mmCIF file of C-alpha atoms in Angstrom:
data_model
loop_
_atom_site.group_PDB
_atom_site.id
_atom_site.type_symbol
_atom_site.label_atom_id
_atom_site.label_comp_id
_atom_site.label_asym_id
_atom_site.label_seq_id
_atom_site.Cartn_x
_atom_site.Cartn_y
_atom_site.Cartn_z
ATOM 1 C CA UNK A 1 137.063 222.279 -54.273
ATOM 2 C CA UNK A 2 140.245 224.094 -54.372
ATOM 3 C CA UNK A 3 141.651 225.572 -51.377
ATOM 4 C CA UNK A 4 145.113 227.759 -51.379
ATOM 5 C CA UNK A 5 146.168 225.724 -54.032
ATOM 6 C CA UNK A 6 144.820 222.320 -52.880
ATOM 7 C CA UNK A 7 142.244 220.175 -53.759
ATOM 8 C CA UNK A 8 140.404 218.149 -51.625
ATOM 9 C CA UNK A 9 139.344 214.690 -52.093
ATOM 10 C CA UNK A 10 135.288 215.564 -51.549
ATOM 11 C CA UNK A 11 133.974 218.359 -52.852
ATOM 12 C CA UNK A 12 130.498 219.778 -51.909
ATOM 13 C CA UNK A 13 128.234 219.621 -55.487
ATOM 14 C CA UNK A 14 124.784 221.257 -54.421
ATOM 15 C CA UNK A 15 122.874 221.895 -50.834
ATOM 16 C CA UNK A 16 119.832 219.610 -50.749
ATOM 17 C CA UNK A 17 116.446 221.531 -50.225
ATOM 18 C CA UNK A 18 115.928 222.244 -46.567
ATOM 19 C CA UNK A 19 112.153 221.528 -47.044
ATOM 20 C CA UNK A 20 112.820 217.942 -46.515
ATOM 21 C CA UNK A 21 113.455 218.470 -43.341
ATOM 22 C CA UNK A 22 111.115 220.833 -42.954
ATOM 23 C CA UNK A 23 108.600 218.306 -44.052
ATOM 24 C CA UNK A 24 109.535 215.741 -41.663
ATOM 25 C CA UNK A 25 109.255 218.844 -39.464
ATOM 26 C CA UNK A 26 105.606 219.325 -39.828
ATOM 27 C CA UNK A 27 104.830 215.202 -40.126
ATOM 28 C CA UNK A 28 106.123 215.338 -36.236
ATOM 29 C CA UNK A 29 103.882 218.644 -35.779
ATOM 30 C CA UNK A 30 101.004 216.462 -36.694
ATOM 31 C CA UNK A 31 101.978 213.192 -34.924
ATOM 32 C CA UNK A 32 103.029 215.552 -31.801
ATOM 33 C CA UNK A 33 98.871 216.770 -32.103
ATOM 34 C CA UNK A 34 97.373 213.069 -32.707
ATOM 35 C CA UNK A 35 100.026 212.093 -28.781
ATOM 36 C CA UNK A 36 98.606 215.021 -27.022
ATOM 37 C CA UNK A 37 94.942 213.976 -27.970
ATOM 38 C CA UNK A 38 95.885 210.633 -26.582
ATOM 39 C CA UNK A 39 97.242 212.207 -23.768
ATOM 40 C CA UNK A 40 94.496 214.081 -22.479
ATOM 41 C CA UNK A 41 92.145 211.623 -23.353
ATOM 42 C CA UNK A 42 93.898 208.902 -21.404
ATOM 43 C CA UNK A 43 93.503 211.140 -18.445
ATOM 44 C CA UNK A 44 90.305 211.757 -18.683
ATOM 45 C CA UNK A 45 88.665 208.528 -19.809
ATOM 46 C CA UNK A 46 89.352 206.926 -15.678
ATOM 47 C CA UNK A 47 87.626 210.138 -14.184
ATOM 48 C CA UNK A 48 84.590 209.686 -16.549
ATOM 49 C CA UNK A 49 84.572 206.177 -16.079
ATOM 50 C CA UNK A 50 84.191 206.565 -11.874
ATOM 51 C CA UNK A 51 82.017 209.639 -12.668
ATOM 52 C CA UNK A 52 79.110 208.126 -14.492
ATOM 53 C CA UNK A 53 79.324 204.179 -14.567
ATOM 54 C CA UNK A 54 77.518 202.361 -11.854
ATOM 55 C CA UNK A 55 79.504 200.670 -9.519
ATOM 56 C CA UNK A 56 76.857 197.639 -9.280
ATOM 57 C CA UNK A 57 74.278 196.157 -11.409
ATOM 58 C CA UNK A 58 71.469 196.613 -8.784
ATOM 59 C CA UNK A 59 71.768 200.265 -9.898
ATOM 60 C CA UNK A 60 70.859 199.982 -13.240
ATOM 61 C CA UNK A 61 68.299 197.223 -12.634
ATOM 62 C CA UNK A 62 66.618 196.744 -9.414
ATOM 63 C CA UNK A 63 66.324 192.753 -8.188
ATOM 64 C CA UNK A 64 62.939 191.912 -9.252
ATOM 65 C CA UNK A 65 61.990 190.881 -5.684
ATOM 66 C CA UNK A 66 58.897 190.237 -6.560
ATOM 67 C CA UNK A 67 59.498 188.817 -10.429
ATOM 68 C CA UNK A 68 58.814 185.157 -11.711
ATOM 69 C CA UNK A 69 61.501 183.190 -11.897
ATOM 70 C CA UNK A 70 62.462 184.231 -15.704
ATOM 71 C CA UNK A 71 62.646 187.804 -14.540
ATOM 72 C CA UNK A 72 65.113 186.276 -11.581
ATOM 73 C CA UNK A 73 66.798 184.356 -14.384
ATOM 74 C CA UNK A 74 67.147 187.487 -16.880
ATOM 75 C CA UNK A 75 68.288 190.027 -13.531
ATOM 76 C CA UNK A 76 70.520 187.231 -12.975
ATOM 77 C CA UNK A 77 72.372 186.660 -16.594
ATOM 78 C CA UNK A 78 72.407 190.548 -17.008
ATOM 79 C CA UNK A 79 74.555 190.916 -13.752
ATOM 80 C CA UNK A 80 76.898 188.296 -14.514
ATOM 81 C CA UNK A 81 77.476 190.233 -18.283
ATOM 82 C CA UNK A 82 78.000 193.581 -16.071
ATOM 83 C CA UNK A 83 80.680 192.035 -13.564
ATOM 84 C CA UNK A 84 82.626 190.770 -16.440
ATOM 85 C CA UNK A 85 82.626 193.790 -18.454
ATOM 86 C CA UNK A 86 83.619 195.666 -15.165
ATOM 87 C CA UNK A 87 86.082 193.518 -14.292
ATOM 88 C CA UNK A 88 87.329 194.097 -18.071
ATOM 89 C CA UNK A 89 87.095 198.024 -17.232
ATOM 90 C CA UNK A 90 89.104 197.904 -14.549
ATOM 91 C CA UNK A 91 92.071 196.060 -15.869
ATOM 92 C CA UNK A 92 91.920 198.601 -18.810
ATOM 93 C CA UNK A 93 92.434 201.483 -16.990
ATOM 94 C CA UNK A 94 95.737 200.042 -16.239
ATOM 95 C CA UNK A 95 96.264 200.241 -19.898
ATOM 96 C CA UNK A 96 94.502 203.659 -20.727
ATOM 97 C CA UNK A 97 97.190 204.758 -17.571
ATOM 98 C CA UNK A 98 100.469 203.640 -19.282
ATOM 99 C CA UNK A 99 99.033 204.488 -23.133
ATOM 100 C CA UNK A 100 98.477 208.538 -21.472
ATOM 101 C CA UNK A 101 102.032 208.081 -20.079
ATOM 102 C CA UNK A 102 103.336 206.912 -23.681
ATOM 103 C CA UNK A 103 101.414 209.566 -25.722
ATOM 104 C CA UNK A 104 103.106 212.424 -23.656
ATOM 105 C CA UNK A 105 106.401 211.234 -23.807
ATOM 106 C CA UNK A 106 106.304 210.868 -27.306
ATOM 107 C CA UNK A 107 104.669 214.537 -27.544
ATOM 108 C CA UNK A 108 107.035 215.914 -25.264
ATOM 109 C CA UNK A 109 110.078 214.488 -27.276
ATOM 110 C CA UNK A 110 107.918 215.249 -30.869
ATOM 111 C CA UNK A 111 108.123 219.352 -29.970
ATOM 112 C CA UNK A 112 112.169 218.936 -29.553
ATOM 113 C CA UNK A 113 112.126 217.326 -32.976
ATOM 114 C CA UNK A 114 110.060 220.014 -34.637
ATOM 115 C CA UNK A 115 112.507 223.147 -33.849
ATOM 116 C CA UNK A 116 115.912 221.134 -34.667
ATOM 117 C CA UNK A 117 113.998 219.563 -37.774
ATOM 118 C CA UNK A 118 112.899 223.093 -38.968
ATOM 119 C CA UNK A 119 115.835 225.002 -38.174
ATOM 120 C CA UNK A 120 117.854 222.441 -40.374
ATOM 121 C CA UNK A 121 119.795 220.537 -38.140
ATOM 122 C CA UNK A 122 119.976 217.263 -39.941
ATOM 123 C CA UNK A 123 121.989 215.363 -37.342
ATOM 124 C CA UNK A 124 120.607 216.152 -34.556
ATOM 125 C CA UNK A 125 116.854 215.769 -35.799
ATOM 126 C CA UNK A 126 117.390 212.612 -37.405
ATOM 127 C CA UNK A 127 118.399 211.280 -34.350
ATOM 128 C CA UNK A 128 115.737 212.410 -32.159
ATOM 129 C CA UNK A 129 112.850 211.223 -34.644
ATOM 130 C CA UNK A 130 115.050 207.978 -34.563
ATOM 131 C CA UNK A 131 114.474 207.631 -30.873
ATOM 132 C CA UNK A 132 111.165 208.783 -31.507
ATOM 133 C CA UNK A 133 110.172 205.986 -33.709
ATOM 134 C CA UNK A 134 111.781 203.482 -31.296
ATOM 135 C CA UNK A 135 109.955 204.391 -28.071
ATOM 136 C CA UNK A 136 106.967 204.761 -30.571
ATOM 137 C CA UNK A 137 107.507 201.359 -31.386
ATOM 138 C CA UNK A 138 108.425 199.933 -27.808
ATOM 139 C CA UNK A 139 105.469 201.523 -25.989
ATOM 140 C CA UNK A 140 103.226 200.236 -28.509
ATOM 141 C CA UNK A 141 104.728 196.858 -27.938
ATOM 142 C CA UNK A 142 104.254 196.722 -24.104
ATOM 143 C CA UNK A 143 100.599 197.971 -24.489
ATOM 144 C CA UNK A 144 99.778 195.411 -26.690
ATOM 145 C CA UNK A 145 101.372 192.851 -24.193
ATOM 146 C CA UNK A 146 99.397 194.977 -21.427
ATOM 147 C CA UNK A 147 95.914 194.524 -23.539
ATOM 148 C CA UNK A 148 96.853 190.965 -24.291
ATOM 149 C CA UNK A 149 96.526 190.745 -20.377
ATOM 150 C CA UNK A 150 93.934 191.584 -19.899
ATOM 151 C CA UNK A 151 92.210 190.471 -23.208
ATOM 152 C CA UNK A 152 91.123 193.117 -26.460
ATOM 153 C CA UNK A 153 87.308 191.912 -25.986
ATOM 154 C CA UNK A 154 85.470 190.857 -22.661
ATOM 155 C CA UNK A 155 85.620 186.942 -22.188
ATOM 156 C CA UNK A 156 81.632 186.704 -22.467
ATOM 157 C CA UNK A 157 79.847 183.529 -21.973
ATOM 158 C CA UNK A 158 77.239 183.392 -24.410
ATOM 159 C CA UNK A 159 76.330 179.906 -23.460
ATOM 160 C CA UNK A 160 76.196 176.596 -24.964
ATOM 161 C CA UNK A 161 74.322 177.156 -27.708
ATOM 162 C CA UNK A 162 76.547 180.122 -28.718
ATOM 163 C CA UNK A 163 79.521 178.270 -28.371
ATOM 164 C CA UNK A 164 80.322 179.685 -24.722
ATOM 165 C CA UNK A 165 83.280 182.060 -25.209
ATOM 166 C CA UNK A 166 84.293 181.134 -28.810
ATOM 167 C CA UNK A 167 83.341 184.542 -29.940
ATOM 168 C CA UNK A 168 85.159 186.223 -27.373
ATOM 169 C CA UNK A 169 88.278 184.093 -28.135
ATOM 170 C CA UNK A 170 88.025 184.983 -31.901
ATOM 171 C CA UNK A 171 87.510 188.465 -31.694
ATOM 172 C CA UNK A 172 90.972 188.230 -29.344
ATOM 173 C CA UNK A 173 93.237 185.987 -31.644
ATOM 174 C CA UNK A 174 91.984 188.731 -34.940
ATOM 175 C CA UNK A 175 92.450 191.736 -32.629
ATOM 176 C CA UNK A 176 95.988 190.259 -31.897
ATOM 177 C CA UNK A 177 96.937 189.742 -35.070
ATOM 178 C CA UNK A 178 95.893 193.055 -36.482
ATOM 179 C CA UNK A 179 96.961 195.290 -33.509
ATOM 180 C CA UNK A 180 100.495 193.699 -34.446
ATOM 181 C CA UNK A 181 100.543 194.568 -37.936
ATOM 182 C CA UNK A 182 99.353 197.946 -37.461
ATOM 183 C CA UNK A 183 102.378 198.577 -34.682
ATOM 184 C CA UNK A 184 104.968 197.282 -37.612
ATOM 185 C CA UNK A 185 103.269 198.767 -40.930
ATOM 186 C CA UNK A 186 103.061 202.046 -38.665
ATOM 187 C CA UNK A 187 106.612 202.073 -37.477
ATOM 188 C CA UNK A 188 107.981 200.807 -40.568
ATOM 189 C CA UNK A 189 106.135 204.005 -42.798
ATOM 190 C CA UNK A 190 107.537 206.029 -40.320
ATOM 191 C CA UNK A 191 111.209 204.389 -40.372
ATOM 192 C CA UNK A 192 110.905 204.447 -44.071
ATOM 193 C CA UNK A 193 109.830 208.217 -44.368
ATOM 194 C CA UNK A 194 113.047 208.913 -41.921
ATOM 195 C CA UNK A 195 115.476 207.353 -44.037
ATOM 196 C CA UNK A 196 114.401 208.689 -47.240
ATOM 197 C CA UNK A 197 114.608 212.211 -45.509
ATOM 198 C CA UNK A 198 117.900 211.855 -43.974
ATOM 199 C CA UNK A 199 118.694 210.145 -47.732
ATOM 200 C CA UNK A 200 117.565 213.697 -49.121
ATOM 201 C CA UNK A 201 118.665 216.177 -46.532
ATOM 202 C CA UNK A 202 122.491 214.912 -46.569
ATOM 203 C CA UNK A 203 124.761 216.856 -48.704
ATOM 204 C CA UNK A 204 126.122 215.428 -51.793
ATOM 205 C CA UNK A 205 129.731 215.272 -52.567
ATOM 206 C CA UNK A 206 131.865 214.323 -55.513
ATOM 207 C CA UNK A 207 134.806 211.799 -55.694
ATOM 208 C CA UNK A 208 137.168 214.054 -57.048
ATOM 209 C CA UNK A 209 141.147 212.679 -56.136
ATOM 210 C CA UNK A 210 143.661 214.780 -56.598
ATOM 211 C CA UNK A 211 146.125 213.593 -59.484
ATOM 212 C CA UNK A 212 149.528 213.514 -58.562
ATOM 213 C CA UNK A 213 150.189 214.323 -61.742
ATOM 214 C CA UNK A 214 148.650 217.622 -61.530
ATOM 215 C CA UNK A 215 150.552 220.510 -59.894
ATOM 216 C CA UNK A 216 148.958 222.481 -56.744
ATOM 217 C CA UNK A 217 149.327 225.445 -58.156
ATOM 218 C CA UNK A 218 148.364 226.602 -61.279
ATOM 219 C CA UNK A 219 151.215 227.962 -63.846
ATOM 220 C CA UNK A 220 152.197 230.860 -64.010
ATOM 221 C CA UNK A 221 152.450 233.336 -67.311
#
């Protein structure tokens, strides 16, 4: 591009479409939508949880005071399942607690990216959704760590003849695994759909040095 009579060394060739960003723009819209739902129902899930389940066993079955030993034996094996899977409750509501404080800081910071995004300001919205992506990424790390805590199934004993709490141990190892993929297939689509838009969205230039052996100005007639 010439300027008074100079040229400089990059020269703007086109404007990229602003609907890339725009796009990315309305991918945080819907991601900002799927964090409030997790949000609100992070909040809510404790209250229903001390709302309407029973805080002992004796309330959903009476003790058969009067029962044969079986019944005893039966009231007996159904109360130790409910204390475990109580026990299991409660140490998940620690997790539901952090995973509502995660989803609204991610929504929070999603509806700055949406504006800047939309209005075209590629720096500045690339680097938010970058930071986006990474606490994205982080949180979802430290709940997994949280959950791994406190275990992704209840540790059952089904008893000898079920092989105690294989089952339970299986379903944790494969619920492991799989809640760590999906965390870094997840982040990575999203890392990948950021760099391809901040690929698109920057302006191209052209290489075009000046020759010395041109003049500035052009001759005159």
């Amino acid at each position: 591009m010439a300027m008074d009579g100079r040229e400089s060394a990059y020269s703007l060739v086109s404007e990229p479409s602003p609907w890339w960003l725009r796009g990315l723009a309305i991918i945080m819209a819907l991601l900002v939508m799927m964090m409030a739902l997790g949000a609100v129902s992070g909040i809510l899930a404790p209250m229903f949880v001390d709302r309407f389940v029973p805080d002992d066993w004796e309330e959903i079955e009476p003790y058969p005071e009067d029962g044969t030993e079986e019944d005893i034996a039966n009231w007996t094996e159904g109360k130790e399942f409910w204390d475990v899977m109580v026990d299991y409750m409660d140490g998940m509501m620690g997790v539901v607690e952090f995973s509502a404080l995660h989803s609204g800081l991610l929504a929070i910071l999603g509806l700055f990216c949406i504006p800047v995004l939309w209005k075209g300001e590629r720096e500045l919205g690339i680097k938010l959704v970058g930071a986006w992506i990474g606490i994205n990424l982080l949180g979802g790390i430290v709940m997994m760590w949280m959950i791994s805590k406190v275990g992704f199934y209840p540790q059952f004993d089904f008893g000898p003849e079920a092989g105690g709490t294989e089952i339970p141990e299986v379903i944790n190892t494969f619920s492991a695994i799989a809640s760590g993929a999906q965390i870094v297939v997840c982040n990575g689509i999203l890392l990948a759909i950021l760099v391809l838009v901040a690929s698109k969205s920057k302006p191209e230039t052209s290489f075009d040095i000046p020759s010395g052996f041109r003049p500035n100005e052009p001759p005159k007639s």
